[in-house]
GROMACS .gro file of C-alpha atoms in nm:
model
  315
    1UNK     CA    1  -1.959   2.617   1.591
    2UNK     CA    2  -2.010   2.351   1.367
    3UNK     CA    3  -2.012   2.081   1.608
    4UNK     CA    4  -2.279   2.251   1.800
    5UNK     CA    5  -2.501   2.283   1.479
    6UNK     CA    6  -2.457   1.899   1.437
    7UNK     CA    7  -2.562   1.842   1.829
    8UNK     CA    8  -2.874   2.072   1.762
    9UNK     CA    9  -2.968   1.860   1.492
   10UNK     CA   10  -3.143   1.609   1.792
   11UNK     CA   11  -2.983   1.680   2.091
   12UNK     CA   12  -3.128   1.340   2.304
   13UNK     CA   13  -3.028   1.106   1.995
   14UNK     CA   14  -2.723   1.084   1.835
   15UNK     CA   15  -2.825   0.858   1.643
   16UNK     CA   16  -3.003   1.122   1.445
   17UNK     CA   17  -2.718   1.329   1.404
   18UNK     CA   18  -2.588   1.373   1.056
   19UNK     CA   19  -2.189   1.285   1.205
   20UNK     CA   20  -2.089   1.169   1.568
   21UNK     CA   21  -1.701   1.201   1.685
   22UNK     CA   22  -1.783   1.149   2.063
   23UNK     CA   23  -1.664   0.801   2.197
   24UNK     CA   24  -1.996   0.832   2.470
   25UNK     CA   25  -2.265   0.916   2.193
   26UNK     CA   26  -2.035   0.670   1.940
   27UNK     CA   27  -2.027   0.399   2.163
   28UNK     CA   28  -2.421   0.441   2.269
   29UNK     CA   29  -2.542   0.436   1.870
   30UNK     CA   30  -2.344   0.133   1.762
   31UNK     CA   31  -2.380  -0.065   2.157
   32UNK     CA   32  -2.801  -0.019   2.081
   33UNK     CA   33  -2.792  -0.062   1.736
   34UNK     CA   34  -3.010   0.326   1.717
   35UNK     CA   35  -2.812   0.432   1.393
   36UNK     CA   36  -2.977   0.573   1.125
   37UNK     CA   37  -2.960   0.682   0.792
   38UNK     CA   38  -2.927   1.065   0.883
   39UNK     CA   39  -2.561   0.960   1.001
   40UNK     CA   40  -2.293   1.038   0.744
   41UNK     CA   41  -2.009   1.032   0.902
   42UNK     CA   42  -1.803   0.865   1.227
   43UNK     CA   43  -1.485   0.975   1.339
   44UNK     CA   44  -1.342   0.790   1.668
   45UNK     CA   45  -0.961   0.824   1.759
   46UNK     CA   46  -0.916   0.709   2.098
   47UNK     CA   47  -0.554   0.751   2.245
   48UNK     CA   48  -0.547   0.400   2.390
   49UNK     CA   49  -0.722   0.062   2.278
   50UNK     CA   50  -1.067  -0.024   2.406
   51UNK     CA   51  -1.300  -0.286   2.376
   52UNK     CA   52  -1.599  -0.202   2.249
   53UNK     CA   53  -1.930  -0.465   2.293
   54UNK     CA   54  -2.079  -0.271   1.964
   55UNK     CA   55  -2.408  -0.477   1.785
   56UNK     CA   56  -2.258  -0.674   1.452
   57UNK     CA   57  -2.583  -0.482   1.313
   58UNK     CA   58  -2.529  -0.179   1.393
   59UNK     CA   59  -2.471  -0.032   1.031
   60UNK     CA   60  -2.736  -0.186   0.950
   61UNK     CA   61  -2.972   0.147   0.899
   62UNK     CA   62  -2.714   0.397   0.796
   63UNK     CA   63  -2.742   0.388   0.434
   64UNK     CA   64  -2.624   0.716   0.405
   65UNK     CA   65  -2.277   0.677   0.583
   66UNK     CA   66  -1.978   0.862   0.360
   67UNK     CA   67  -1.662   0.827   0.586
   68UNK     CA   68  -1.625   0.617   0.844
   69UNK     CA   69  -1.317   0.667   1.075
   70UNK     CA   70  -1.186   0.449   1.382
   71UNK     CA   71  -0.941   0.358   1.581
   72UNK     CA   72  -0.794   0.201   1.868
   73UNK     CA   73  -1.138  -0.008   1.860
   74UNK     CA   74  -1.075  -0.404   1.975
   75UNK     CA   75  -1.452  -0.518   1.858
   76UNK     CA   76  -1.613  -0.833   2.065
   77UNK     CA   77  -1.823  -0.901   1.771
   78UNK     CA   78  -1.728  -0.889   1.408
   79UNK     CA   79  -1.960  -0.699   1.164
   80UNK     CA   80  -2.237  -0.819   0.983
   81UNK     CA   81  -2.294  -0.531   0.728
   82UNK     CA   82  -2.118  -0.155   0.635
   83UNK     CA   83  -2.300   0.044   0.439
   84UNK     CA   84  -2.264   0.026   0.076
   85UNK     CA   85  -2.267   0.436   0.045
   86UNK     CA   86  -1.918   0.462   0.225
   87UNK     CA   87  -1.671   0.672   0.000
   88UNK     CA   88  -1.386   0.666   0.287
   89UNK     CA   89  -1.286   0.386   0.503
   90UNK     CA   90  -1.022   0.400   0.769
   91UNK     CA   91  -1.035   0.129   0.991
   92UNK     CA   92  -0.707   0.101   1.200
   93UNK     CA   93  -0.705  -0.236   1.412
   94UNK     CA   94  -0.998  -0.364   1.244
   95UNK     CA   95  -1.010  -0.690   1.404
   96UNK     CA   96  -1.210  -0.894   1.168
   97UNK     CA   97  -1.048  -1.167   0.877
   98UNK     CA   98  -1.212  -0.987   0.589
   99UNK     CA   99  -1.503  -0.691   0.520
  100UNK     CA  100  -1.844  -0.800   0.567
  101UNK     CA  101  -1.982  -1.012   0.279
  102UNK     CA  102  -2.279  -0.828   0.257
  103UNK     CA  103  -2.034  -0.517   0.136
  104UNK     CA  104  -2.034  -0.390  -0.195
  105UNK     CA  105  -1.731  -0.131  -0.207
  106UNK     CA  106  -1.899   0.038  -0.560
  107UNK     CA  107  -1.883   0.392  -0.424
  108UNK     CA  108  -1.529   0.339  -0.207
  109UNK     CA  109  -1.223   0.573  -0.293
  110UNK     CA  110  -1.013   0.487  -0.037
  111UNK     CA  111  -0.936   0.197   0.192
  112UNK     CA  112  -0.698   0.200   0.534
  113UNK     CA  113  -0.666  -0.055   0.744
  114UNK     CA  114  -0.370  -0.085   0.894
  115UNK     CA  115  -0.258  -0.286   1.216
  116UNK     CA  116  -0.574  -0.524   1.131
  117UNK     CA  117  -0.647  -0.879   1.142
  118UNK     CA  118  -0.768  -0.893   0.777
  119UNK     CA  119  -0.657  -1.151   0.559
  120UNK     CA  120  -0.815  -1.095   0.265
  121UNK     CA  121  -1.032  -0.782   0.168
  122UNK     CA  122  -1.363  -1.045   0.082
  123UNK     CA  123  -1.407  -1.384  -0.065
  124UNK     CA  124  -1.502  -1.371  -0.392
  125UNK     CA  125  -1.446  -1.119  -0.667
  126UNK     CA  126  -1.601  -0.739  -0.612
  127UNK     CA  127  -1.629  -0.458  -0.794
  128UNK     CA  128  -1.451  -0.135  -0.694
  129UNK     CA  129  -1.504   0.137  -1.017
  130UNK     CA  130  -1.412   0.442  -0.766
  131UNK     CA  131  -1.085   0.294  -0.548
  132UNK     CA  132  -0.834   0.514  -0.602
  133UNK     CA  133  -0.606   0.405  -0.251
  134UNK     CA  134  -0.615   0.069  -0.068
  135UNK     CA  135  -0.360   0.086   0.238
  136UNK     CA  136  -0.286  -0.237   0.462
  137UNK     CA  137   0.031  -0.131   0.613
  138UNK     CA  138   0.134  -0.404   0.889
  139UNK     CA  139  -0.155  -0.601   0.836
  140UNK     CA  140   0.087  -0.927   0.962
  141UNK     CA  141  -0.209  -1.163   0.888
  142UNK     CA  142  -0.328  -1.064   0.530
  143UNK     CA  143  -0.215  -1.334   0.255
  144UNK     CA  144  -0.467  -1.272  -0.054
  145UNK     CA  145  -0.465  -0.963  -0.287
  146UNK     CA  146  -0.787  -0.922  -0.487
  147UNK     CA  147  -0.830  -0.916  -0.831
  148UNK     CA  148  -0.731  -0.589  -0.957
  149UNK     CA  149  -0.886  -0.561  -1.265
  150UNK     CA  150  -1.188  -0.497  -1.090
  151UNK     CA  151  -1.027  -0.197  -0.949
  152UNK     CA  152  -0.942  -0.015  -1.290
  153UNK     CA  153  -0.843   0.335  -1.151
  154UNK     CA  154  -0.665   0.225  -0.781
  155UNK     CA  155  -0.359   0.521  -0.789
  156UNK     CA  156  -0.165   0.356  -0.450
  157UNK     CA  157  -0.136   0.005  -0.329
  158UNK     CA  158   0.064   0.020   0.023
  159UNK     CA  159   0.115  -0.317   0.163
  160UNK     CA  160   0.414  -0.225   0.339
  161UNK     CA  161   0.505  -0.554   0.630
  162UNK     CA  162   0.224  -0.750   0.517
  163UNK     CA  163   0.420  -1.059   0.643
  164UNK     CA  164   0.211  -1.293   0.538
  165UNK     CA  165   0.207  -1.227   0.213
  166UNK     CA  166   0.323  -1.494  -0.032
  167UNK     CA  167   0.244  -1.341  -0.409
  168UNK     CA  168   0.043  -1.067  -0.544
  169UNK     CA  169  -0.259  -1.128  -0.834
  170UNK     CA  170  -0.071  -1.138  -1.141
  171UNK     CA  171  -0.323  -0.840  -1.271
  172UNK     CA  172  -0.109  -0.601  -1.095
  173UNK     CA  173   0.141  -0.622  -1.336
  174UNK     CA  174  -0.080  -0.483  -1.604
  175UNK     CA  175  -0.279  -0.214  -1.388
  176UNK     CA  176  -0.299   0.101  -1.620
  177UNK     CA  177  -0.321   0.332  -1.322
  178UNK     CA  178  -0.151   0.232  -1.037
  179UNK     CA  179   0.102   0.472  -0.961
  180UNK     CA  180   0.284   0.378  -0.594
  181UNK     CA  181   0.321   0.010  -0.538
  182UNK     CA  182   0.457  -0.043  -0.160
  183UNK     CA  183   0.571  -0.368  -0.070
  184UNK     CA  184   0.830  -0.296   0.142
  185UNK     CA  185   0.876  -0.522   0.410
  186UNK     CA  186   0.715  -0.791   0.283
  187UNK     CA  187   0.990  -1.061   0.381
  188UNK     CA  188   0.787  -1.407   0.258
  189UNK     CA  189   0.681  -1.233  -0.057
  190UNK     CA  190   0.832  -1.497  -0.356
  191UNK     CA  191   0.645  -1.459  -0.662
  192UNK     CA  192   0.552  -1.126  -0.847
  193UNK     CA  193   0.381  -1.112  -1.181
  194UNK     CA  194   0.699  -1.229  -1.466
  195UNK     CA  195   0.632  -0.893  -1.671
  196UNK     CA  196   0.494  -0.555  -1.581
  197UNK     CA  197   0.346  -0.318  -1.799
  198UNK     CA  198   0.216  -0.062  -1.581
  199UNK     CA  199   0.240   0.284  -1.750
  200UNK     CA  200   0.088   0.487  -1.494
  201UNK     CA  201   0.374   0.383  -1.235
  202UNK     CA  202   0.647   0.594  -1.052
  203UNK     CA  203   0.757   0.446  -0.758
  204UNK     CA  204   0.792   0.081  -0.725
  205UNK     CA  205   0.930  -0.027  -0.385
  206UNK     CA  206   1.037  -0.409  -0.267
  207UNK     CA  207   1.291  -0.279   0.022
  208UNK     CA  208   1.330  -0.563   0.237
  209UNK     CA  209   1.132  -0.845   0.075
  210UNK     CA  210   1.384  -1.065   0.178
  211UNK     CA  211   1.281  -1.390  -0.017
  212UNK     CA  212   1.223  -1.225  -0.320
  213UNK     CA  213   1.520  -1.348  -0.596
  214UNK     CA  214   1.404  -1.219  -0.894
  215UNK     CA  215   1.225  -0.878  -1.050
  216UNK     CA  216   0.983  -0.853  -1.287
  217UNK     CA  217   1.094  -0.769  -1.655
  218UNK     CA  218   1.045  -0.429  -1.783
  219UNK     CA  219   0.763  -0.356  -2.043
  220UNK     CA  220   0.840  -0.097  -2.242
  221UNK     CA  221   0.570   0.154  -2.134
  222UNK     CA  222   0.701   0.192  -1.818
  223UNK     CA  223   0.877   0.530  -1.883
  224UNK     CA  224   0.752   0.699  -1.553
  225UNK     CA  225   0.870   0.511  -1.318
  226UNK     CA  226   1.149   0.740  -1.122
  227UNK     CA  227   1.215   0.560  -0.834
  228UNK     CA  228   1.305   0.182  -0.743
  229UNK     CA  229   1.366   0.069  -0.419
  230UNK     CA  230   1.547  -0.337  -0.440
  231UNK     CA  231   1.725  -0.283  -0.122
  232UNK     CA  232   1.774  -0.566   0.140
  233UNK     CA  233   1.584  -0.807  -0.143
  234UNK     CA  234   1.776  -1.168  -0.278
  235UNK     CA  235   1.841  -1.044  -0.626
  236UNK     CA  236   2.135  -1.201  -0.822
  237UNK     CA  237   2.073  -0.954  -1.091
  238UNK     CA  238   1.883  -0.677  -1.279
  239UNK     CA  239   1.714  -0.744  -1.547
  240UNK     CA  240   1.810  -0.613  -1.898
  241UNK     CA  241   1.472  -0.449  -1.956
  242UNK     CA  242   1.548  -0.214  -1.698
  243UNK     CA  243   1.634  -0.002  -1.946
  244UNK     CA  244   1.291   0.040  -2.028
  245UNK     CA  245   1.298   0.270  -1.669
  246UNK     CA  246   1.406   0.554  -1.883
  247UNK     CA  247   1.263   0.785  -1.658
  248UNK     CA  248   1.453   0.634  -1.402
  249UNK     CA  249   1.624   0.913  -1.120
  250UNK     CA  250   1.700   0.718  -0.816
  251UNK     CA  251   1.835   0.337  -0.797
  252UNK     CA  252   1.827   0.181  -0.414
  253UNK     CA  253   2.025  -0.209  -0.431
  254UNK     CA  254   2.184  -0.183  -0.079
  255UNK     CA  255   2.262  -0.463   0.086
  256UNK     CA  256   2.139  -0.683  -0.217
  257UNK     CA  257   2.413  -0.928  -0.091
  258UNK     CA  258   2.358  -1.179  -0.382
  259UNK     CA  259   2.333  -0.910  -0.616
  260UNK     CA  260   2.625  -1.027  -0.869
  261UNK     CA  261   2.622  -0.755  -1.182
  262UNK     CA  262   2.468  -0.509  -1.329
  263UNK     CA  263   2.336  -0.568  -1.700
  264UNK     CA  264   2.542  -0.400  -1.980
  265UNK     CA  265   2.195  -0.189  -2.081
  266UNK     CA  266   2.210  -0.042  -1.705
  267UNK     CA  267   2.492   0.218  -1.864
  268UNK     CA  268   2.223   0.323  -2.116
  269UNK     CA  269   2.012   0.497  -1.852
  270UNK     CA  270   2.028   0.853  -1.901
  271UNK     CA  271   1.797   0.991  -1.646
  272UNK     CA  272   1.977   0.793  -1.312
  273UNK     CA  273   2.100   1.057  -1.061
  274UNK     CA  274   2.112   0.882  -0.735
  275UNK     CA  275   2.284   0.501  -0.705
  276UNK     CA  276   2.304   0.318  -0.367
  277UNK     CA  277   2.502   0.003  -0.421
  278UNK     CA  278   2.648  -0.019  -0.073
  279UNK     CA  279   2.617  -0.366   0.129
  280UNK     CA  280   2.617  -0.545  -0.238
  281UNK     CA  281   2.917  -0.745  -0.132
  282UNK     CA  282   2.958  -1.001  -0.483
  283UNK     CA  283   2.935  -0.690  -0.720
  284UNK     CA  284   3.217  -0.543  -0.891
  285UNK     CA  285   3.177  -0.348  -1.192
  286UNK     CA  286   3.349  -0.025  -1.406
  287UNK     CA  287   3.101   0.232  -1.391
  288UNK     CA  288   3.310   0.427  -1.702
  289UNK     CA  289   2.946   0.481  -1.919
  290UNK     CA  290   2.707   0.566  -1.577
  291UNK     CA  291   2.795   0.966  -1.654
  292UNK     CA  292   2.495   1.092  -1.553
  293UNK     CA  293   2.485   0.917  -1.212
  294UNK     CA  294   2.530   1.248  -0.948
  295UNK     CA  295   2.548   1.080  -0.636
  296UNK     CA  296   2.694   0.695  -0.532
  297UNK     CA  297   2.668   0.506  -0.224
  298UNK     CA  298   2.913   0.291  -0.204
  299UNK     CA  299   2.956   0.107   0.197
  300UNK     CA  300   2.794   0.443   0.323
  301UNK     CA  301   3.062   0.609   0.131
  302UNK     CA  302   2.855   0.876  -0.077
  303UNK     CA  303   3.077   1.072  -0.372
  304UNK     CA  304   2.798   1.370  -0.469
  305UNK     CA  305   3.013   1.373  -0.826
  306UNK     CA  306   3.088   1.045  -0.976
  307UNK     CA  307   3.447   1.045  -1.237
  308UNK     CA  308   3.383   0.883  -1.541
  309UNK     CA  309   3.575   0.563  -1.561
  310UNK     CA  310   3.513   0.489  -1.172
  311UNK     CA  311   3.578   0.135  -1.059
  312UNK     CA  312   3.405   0.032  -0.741
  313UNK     CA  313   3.457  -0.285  -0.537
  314UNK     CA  314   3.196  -0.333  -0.254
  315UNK     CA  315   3.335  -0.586  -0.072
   0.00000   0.00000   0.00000
C-alpha cells in the first residue's frame, strides 16, 4: 500500500516521487538527470551487476535525499556531487577512487561501501559530527584512513580485507567512542598507532594481518575491551599492558607462529574465559596462575575446564 501512495505522488515522473526502488524509473531519473529535491530516498538491489550510463550530475537537484541504497551498479561515469542531506549511505561496488569532492558528509551516520574501488574516503580533511559506522569491507584498493578526530562519535570501523592498507591515522588510537575496530584481513597492514587509549572499545580484531609484528600498548582506560582477536598475525609477544584488558573474556593467538611467550602480567587477568593458543608453535609456558581461563585451545584440542598448574607445549 505504501508503495502505491509513493507512485500516486506523480505517477508520469518519478523523479517527483518522494523514494524510487524500481531499477526502470531508477535508471530513467539518474540516465536524464530529472531528479529532484522531492526524492528522499533510493533503494536499488539488483541480483546481478549492470552497467548503468547514469549523468555524473544527476544528484545534483536532490537536496533532500536521506538514504541512498545501491548495488550491483558498475557506473560509466563517476559522480560529480551527492547530496549533502544524506544520513545513510550504502554504496556496494561503488566504482569511483574517492566520494565526490563537492561532498560534505555533516549529516552522515553511516557509511558502506564494500566491494568498491575507493581508495580513500576524500582528499583533504572533512568533517563528520554525526558518523556513527563507516564499513569498507573488501575494499582491495583503499590505502588512506581519514582523520578521525573529525569523526568524534564513529561507534564501528570495519575494514575487514582492505588489502591495501599499509597503516591506520594514528588518531584512532585515541578515539573516545569507537567501540568495534575490524581489521581483519588486512595482510600488508604494518604500523598501528604505538599506544591506544580508547575507552569506549570492546572488540578489537587484527585476525590475519599477516605483516603485522607488534600490538599496540595498553592504556589504562581500556577496561571494556572483551574480546581480542591476534590470530594468524606475526607477533613475537604480548605486551605487558595487556593487563590493562581487565575486562578481557576471550583471547584468540592461533597460529601466531612467532608468538614466543606470554608476559608474566597475562596470569593477572581475572576476567579471561576463553584462550585459543593453538598453531603458536615457539610457545611454551605453565599456565599454573590462568585459573579463571574456562576453555583452552590448544592444536584444536579444546579442554572446557582448565587444571591449575597445566603445562602446555604447542609444538
Amino acid at each position: 500500500m505504501g508503495r502505491d501512495i509513493v507512485r500516486k505522488e506523480c505517477p508520469r515522473d518519478p523523479g517527483k516521487r518522494s523514494r524510487l526502488w524500481l531499477y526502470k524509473d531508477i535508471d530513467s531519473v539518474l540516465t536524464k538527470n530529472t531528479g529532484t529535491e522531492t526524492i528522499q530516498g533510493i533503494v536499488l538491489k539488483l541480483p546481478e551487476p549492470k552497467e548503468a550510463h547514469w549523468d555524473p550530475e544527476s544528484f545534483s537537484k536532490m537536496h533532500h535525499l536521506k538514504f541512498l541504497i545501491i548495488e550491483n551498479v558498475h557506473l560509466m561515469y563517476d559522480p560529480k556531487h551527492l547530496p549533502n542531506d544524506l544520513r545513510f549511505l550504502d554504496w556496494s561496488g561503488y566504482t569511483s577512487k574517492s566520494l565526490p569532492a563537492s561532498f560534505q558528509p555533516n549529516e552522515l551516520i553511516e557509511l558502506h561501501m564494500c566491494y568498491s574501488n575507493i581508495e580513500r574516503l576524500w582528499k583533504g580533511t572533512k568533517s563528520c559530527e554525526m558518523l556513527k559506522f563507516i564499513n569498507l569491507k573488501s575494499s582491495l584498493k583503499f590505502f588512506g584512513t581519514p582523520d578521525f578526530t573529525k569523526i568524534p562519535i564513529l561507534e564501528k570501523l570495519v575494514l575487514e580485507d582492505c588489502i591495501n592498507l599499509r597503516e591506520i591515522h594514528p588518531s584512532v588510537g585515541v578515539h573516545k567512542k569507537l567501540t568495534l575496530l575490524n581489521l581483519k584481513g588486512c595482510k600488508n597492514l604494518r604500523n598501528l598507532p604505538r599506544k591506544f587509549e580508547m575507552e569506549s572499545l570492546e572488540i578489537l580484531i587484527l585476525s590475519k594481518c599477516s605483516n603485522l609484528k607488534r600490538t599496540p600498548e595498553f592504556g589504562e582506560n581500556m577496561e571494556r575491551v572483551r574480546k581480542l582477536y591476534l590470530d594468524g598475525t606475526a607477533i613475537t609477544k604480548l605486551p605487558i599492558s595487556i593487563e590493562n584488558l581487565t575486562g578481557l573474556s576471550s583471547l584468540n593467538v592461533r597460529d601466531c607462529k612467532n608468538l614466543m611467550s606470554l608476559p608474566s602480567t597475562f596470569f593477572n587477568m581475572k576476567s579471561l574465559k576463553d584462550l585459543n593458543l593453538s598453531g603458536c608453535l615457539k610457545l611454551q609456558e605453565n599456565l599454573g596462575n590462568a585459573e579463571s581461563v574456562k576453555e583452552l585451545d590448544v592444536n584444536g584440542q579444546i579442554d572446557k575446564k582448565v587444571p591449575q598448574g597445566t603445562l602446555f607445549y604447542t609444538s
